[in-house]
Coordinates of C-alpha atoms and ligand atoms in Angstrom, one line a residue:
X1 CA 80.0 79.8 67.3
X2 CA 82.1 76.3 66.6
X3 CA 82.0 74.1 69.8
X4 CA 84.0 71.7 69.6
X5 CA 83.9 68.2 70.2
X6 CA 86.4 68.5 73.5
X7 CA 85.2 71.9 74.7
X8 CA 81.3 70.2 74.6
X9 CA 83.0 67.1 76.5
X10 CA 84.6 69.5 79.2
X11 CA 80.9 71.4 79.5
X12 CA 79.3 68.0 80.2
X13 CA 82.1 67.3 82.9
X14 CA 81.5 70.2 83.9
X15 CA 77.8 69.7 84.8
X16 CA 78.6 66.6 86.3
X17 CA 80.7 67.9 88.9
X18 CA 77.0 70.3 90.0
X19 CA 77.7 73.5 88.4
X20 CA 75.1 74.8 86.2
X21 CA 76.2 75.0 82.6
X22 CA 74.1 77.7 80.5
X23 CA 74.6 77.6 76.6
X24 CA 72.9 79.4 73.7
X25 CA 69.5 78.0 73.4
X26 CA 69.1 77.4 76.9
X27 CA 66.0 79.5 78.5
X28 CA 68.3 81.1 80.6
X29 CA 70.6 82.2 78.1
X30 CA 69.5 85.4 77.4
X31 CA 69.1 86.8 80.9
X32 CA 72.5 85.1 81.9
X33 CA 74.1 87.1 79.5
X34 CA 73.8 90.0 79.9
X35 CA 75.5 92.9 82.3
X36 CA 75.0 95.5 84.2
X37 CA 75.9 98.3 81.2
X38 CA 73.6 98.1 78.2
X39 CA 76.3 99.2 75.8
X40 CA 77.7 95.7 75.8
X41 CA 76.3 92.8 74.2
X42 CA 78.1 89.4 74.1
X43 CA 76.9 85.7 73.4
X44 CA 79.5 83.8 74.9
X45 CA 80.5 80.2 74.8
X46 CA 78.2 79.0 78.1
X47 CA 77.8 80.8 81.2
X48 CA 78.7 78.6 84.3
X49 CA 77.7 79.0 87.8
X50 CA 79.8 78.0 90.2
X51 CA 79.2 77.0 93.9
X52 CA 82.2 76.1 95.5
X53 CA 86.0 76.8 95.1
X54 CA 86.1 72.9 93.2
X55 CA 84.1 73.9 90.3
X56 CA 85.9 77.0 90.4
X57 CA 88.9 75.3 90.2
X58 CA 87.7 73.1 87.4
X59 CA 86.2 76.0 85.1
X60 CA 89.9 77.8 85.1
X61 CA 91.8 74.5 84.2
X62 CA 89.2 73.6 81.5
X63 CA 89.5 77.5 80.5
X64 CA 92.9 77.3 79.9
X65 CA 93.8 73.7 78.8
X66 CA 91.0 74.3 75.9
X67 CA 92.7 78.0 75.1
X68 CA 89.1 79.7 75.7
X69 CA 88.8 82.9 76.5
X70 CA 87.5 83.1 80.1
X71 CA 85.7 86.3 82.1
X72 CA 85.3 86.3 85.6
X73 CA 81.7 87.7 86.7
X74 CA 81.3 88.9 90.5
X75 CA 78.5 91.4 90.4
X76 CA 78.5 92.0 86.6
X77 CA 79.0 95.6 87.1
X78 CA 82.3 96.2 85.0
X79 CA 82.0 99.2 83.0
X80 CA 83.9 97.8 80.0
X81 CA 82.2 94.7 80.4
X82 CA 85.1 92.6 81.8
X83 CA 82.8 89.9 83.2
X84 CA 81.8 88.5 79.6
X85 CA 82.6 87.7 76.8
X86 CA 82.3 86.8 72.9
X87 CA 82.7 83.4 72.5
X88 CA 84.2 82.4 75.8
X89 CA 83.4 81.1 79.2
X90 CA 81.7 82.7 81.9
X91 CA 82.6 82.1 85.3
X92 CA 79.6 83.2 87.0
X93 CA 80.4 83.3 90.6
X94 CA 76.7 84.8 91.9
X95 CA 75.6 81.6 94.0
X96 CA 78.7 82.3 96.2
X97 CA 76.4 84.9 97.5
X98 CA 76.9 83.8 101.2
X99 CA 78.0 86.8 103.6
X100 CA 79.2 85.2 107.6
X101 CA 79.9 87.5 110.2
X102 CA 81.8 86.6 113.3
X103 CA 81.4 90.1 115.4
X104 CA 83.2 88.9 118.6
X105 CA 86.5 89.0 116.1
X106 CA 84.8 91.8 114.0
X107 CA 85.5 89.9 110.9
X108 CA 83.4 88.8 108.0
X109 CA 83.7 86.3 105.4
X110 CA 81.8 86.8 101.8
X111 CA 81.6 84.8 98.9
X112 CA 83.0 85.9 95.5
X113 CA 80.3 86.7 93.8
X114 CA 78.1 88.3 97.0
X115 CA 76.7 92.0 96.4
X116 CA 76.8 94.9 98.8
X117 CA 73.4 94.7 99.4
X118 CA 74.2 91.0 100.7
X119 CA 77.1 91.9 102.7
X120 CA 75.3 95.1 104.4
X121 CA 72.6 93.1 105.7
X122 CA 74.4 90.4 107.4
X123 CA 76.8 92.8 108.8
X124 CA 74.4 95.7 110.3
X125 CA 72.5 92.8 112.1
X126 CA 75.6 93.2 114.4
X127 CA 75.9 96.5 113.7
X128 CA 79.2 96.5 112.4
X129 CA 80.2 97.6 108.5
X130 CA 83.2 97.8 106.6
X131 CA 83.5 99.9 103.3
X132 CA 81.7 98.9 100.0
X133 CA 80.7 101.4 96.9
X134 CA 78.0 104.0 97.2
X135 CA 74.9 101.4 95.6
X136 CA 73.9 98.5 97.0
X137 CA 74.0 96.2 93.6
X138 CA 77.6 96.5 92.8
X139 CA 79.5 93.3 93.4
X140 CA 82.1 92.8 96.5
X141 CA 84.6 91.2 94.2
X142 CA 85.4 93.7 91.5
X143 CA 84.8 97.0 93.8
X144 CA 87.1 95.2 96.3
X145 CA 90.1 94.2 94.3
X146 CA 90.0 97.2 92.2
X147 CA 90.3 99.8 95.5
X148 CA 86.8 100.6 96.6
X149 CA 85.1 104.1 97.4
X150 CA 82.1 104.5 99.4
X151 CA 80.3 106.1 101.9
X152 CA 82.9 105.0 104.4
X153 CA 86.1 106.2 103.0
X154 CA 86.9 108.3 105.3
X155 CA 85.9 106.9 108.4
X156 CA 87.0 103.5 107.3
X157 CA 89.4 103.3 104.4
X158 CA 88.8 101.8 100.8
X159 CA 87.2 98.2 100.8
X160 CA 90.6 96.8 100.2
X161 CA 91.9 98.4 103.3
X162 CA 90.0 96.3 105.1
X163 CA 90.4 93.2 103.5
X164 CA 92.6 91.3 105.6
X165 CA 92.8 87.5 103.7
X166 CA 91.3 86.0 100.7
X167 CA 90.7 82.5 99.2
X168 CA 92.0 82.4 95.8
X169 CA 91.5 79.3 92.8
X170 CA 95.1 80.3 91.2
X171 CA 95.5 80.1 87.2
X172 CA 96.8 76.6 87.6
X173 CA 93.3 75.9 89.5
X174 CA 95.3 75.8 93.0
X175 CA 93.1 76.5 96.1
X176 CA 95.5 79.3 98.3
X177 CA 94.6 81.5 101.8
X178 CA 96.2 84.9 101.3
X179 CA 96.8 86.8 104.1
X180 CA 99.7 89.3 104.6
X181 CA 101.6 86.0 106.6
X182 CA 101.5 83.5 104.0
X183 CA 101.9 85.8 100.8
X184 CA 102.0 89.6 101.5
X185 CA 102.8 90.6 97.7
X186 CA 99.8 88.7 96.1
X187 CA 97.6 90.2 99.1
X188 CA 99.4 93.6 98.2
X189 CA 98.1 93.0 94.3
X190 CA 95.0 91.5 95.4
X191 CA 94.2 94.8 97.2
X192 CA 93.4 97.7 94.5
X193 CA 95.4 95.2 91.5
X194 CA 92.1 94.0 89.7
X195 CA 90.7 90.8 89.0
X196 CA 94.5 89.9 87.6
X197 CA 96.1 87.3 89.7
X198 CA 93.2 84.8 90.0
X199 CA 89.8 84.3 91.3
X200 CA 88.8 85.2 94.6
X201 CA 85.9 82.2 95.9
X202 CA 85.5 84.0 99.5
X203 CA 86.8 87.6 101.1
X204 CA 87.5 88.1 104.8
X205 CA 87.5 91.6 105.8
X206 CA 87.6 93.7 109.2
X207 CA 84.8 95.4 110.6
X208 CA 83.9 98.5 112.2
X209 CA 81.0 99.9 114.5
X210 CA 78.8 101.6 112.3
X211 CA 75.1 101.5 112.6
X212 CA 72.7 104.5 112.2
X213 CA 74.6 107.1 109.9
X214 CA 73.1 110.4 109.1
X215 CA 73.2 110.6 105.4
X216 CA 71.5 112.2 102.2
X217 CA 72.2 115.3 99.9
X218 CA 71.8 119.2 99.9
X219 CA 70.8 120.1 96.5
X220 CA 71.2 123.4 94.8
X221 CA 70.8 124.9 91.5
X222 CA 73.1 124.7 88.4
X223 CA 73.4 128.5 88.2
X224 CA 75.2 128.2 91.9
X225 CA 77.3 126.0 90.8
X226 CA 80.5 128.1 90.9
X227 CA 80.2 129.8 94.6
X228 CA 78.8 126.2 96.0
X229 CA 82.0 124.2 94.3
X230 CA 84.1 127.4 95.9
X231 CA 82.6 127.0 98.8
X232 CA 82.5 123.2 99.4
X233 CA 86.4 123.2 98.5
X234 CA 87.3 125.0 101.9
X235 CA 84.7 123.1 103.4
X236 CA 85.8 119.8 102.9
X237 CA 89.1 120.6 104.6
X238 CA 87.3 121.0 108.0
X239 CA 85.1 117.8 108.0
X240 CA 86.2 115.3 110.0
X241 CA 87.1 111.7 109.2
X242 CA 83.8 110.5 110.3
X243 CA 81.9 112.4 107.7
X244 CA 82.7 111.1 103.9
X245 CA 81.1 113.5 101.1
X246 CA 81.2 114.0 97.6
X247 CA 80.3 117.2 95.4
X248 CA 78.2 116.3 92.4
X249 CA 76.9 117.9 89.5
X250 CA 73.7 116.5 88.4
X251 CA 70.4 117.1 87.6
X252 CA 67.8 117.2 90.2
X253 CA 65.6 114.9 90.4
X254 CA 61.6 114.7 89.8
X255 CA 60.6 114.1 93.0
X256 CA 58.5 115.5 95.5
X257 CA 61.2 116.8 97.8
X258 CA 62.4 119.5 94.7
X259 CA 60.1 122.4 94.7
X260 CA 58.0 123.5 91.9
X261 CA 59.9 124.5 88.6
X262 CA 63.2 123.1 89.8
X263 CA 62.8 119.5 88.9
X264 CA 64.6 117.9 86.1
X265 CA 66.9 121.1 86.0
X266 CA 70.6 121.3 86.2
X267 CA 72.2 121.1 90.1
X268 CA 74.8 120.7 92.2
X269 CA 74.6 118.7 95.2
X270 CA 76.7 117.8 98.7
X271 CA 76.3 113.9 99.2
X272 CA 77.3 112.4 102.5
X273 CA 77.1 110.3 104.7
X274 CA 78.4 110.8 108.6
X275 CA 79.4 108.4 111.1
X276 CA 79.5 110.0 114.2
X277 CA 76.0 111.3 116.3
X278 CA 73.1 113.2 115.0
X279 CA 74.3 115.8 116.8
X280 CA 77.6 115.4 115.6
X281 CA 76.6 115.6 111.9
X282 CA 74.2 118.6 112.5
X283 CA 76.7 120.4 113.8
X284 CA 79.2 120.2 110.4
X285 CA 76.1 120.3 108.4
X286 CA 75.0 123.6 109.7
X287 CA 77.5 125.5 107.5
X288 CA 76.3 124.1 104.2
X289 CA 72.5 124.6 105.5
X290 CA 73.3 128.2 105.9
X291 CA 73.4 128.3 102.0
X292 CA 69.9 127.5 101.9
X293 CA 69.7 124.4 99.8
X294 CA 66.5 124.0 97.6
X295 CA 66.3 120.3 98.9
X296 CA 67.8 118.6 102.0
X297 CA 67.5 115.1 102.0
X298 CA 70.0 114.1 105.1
X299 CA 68.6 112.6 107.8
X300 CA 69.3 109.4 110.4
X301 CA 68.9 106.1 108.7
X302 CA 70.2 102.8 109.3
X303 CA 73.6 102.1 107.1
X304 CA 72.1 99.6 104.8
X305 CA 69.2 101.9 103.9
X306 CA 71.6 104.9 102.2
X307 CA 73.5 102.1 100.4
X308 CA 70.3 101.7 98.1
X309 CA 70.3 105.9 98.4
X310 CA 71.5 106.0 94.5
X311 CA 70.5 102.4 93.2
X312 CA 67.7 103.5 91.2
X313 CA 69.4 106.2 89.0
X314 CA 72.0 103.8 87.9
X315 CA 69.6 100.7 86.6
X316 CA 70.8 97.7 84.5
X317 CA 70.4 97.8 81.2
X318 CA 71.0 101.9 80.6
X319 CA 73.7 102.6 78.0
X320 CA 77.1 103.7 80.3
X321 CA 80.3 104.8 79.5
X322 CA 83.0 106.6 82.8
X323 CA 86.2 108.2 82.9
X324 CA 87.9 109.3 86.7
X325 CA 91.1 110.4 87.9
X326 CA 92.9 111.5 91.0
X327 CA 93.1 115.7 91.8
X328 CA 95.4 116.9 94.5
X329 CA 93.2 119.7 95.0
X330 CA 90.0 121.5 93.1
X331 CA 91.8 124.1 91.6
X332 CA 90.2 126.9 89.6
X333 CA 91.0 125.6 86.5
X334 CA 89.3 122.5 87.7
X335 CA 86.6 123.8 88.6
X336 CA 85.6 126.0 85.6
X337 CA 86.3 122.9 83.6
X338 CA 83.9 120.8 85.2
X339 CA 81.1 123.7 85.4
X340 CA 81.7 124.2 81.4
X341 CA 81.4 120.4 80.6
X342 CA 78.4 120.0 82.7
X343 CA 76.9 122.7 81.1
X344 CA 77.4 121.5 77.6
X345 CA 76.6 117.7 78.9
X346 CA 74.8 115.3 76.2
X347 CA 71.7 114.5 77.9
X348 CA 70.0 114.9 81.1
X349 CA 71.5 112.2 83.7
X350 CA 75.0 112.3 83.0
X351 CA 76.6 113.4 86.0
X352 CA 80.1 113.8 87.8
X353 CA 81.0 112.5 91.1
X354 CA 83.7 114.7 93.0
X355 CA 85.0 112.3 96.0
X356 CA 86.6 113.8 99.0
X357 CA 89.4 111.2 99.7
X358 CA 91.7 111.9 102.8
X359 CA 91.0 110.3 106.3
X360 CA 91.5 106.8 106.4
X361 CA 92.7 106.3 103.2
X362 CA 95.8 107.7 104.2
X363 CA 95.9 105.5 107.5
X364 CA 97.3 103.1 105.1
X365 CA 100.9 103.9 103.3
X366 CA 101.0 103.9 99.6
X367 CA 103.4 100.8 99.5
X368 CA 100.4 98.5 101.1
X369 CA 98.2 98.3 98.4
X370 CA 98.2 98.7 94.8
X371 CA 95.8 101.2 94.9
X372 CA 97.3 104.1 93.0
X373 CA 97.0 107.3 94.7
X374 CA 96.1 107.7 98.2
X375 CA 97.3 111.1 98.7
X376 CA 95.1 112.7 96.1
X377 CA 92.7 115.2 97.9
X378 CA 89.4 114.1 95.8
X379 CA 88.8 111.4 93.0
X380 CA 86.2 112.5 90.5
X381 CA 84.3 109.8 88.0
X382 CA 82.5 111.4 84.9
X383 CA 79.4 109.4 84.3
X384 CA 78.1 109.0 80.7
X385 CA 74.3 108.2 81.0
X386 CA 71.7 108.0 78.1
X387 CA 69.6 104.9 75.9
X388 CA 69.5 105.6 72.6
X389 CA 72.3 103.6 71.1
X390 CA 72.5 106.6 67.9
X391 CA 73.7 108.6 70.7
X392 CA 76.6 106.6 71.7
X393 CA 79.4 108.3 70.2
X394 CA 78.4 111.3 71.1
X395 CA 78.3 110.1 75.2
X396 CA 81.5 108.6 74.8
X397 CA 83.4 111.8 72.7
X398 CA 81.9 113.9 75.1
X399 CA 83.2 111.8 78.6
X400 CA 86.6 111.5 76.6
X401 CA 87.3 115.5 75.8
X402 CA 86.2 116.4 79.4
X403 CA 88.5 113.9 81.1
X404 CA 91.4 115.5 78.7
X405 CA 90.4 118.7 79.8
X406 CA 90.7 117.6 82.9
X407 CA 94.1 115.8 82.7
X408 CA 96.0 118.5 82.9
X409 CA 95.2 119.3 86.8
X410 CA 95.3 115.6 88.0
X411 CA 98.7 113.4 88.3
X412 CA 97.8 111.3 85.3
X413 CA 97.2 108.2 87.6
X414 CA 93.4 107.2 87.7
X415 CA 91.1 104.8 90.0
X416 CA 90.7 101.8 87.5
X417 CA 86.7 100.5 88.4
X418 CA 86.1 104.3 87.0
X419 CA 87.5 103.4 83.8
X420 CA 85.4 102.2 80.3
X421 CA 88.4 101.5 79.1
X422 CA 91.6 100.1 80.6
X423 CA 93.1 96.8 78.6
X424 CA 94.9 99.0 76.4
X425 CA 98.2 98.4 78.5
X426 CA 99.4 102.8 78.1
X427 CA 95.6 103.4 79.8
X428 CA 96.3 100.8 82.8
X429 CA 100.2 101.7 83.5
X430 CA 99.1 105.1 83.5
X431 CA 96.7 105.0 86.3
X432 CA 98.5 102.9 88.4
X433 CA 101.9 104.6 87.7
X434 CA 105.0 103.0 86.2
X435 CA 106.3 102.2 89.7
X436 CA 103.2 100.3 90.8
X437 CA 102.7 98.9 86.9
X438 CA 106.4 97.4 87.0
X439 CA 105.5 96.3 90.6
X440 CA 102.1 94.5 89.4
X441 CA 103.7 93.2 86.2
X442 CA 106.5 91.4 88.3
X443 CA 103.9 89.7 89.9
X444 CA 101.7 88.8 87.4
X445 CA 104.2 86.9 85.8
X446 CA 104.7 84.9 88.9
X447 CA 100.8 84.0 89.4
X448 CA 99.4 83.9 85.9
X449 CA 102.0 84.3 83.4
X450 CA 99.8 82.9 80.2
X451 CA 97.4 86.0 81.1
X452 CA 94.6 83.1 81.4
X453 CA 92.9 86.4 83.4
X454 CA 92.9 89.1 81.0
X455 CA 89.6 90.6 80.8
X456 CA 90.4 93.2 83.9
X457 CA 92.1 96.4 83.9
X458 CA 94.8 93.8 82.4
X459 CA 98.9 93.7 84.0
X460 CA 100.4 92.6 80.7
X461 CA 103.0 89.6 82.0
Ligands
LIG1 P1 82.2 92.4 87.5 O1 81.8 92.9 86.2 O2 81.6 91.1 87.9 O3 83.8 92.3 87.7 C1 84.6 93.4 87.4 C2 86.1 92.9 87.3 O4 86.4 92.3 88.5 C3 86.2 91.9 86.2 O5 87.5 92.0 85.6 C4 86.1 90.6 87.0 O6 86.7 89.5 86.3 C5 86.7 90.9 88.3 N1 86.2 90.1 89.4 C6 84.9 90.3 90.0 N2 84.8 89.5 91.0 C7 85.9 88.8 91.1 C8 86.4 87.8 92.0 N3 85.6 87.3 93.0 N4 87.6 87.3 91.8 C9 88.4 87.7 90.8 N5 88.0 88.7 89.9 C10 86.8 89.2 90.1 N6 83.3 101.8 92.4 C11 83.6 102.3 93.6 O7 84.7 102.2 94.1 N7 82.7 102.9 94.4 C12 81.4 103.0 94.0 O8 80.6 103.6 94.7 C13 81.0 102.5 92.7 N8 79.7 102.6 92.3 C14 79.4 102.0 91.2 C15 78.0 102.0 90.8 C16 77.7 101.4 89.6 C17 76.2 101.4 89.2 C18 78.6 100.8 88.8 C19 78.3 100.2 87.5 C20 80.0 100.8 89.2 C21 80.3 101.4 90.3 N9 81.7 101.4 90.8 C22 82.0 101.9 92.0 C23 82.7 100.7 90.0 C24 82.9 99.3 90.4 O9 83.8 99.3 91.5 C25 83.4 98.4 89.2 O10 82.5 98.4 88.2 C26 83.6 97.0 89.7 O11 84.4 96.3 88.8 C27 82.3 96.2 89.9 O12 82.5 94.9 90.4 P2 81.6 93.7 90.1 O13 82.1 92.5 90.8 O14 80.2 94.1 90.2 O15 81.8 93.6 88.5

């Protein structure tokens, strides 16, 4: 790739001012890379990792006075591999890794590019928590600003309910504080409208008590797949805000807690996770342990320790592709869909994730946040798993038919961090909804009307 003589000029000023500067040939290069999803390979321009909001601010303006394409990395985890790029600048913000709690005001402040597994540690020491996603690698910055689902949903809200002000280097390389005082429409976008309106150096969000949880999975076998789905569908209506679950079809895994003959085989699980007593938890468990799972994995642990519950079937490097939407209910027709893909799936790990929404999520009215649909019952994300890159198309035509199929029961709308693809402008107005696309768009053209920040579920200006 052609550097030129000015863009090599603004890398050295750039490592002048501290920030490391990695290019191609550069031992680091390689590893620096690369993402989180396999399927996407880029060599970009240099990868540079920035410390404080200053070389932040000095990476966008070189970025967009040399007309270089320029990717925001938090945690690297963007499906479509937003956080890279071919030929452009990286802005890698993982050494603003910091997490601060202040528990007297229940409020903690977290660096741009900090992970959940960061930001649940220093919280729990105080034994508070807000929401983050359901493994502990993700990063807080695109989970956050795209919506955010975790194990606290219900009790707690989406991550960017709970974000309450954020420090933002603008497109013009400005330093602002948003909070819903100084600027309630960009804290409005900057809650569930992507990485669009600039980046975000440090997040302050609210905190809640939350310490030991009682959390795990129930597992059952494929061939029950249709009377436990029936049965988790009235089910889920009863639990109460302090218990957050999904329904997922999977396959089990081979571990020593899956009898004999059922390992590696086609299931269905309950996932959880409850915020209330032990007692509590047993007591709206009991139903679903009357249907004699083959595994029960729930149990009290401390909150940090279920975040890294799924880490290790979703590693780096496997080839990915997702598809999600909302459903205002599980229908039939829903139901028999999913239990027909999953029976036909491509290969072993791929998996769907049915999220019970409700309780806290709709605390917050729909106006607030960009987030698309908070009335929706359940959100469901179709994960594409396998590693042979032959096998790609056939993950990703797969995923696609199954989320048509499945089209027809939802609102059209769709959470955007479960979306492999999403710059395609139709794709992204879809899932937020005209109303809320026409409402980002408006102010996208007032924050960052060249598009400098593009790679994102992008708000064309
Ligand atoms: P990155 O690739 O770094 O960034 C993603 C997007 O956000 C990019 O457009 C980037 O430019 C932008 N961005 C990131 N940080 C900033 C910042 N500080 N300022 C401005 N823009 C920024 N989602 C859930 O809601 N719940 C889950 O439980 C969940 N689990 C997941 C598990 C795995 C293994 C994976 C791969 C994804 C999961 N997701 C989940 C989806 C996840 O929310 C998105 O992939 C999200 O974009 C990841 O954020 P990141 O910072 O790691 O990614």
């Amino acid at each position: 790739m052609a550097v030129t003589a000015a863009l090599r000029d603004i890398l050295d000023g750039l490592r002048s001012t501290g920030a490391q500067v990695i290019a191609p040939g550069d031992d680091l290069y390689d590893g620096a890379r690369r993402v989180w999803n396999g399927c996407i390979d880029r060599r970009p321009l240099a990868i540079i990792r920035c410390h404080g909001g200053g070389d932040v601010a000095a990476v966008v303006r070189c970025a967009a006075a040399a007309g270089v394409e320029l990717a925001v990395r938090g945690g690297g985890h963007s499906l479509p591999g937003f956080s890279t790029s071919e030929g452009g600048i990286v802005l890698d913000l993982s050494p603003l890794g910091t997490v601060e709690v202040d528990p007297a005001r229940r409020s903690a402040w977290a660096g741009g590019g900090a992970t959940w597994a960061t930001y649940d540690a220093a919280t729990h020491v105080h034994g508070l928590a807000s929401t983050g996603g359901l493994v502990s690698t993700t990063g807080i910055g695109g989970l956050t600003l795209g919506g955010g689902i975790g194990w606290l949903t219900r009790a707690h809200g989406l991550a960017c309910d709970n974000l309450f002000s954020a420090e933002i280097v603008t497109a013009d390389g400005e330093v602002l504080t948003v909070t819903a005082d100084s600027d309630a429409e960009l804290l409005w976008g900057l809650r569930g409208g992507g990485g669009n309106f600039g980046v975000v150096t440090r997040f302050g969000f609210r905190l809640h008590p939350v310490d030991t949880v009682t959390g795990g999975m129930m597992i059952f076998p494929a061939e029950r797949a249709e009377e436990i789905a029936g049965f988790y569908r009235e089910w889920a209506h009863t639990a109460s805000r302090d218990f957050t679950t999904m329904l997922v079809w999977l396959t089990s895994p081979p571990a020593d807690f899956v009898p004999d003959g059922l390992r590696e085989r086609p299931a269905i699980a309950v996932v959880g996770c409850h915020v209330g007593t032990l007692d509590e938890a047993d007591a709206e468990l009991a139903p679903l342990r009357r249907l004699a799972p083959v595994a029960d994995l729930y149990e009290a642990q401390p909150y940090p320790q279920l975040q890294t519950f799924f880490d290790a079937d979703l590693p780096a490097g496997g080839r990915y592709y997702f598809k999600g939407g909302f459903l205002p209910a599980l229908s039939d027709g829903a139901l028999s869909t999913i239990n027909r893909f999953m029976h036909d799936k491509p290969s072993t790990w791929c998996e769907l994730d049915m999220h019970h929404m409700g309780g806290a999520v709709r605390d917050v009215a729909d106006a607030d946040t960009a987030f698309a649909d908070r009335q929706a019952d359940f959100t469901y994300n179709i994960i594409a798993i396998w590693d042979d890159p032959s096998l790609d198309a056939v993950h990703r035509e797969w995923t696609r038919a199954f989320a048509d199929a499945l089209a027809g029961f939802g609102s059209g709308t769709a959470y955007v961090n479960f979306l492999s693809d999403g710059s395609e402008t139709d794709t992204v107005r879809a899932a937020y909804g005209a109303d809320r696309y026409d409402r980002l768009v408006a102010l996208k053209r007032r924050m960052d009307p060249t598009n400098l920040f593009r790679l994102n579920q992008n708000i064309r200006p």
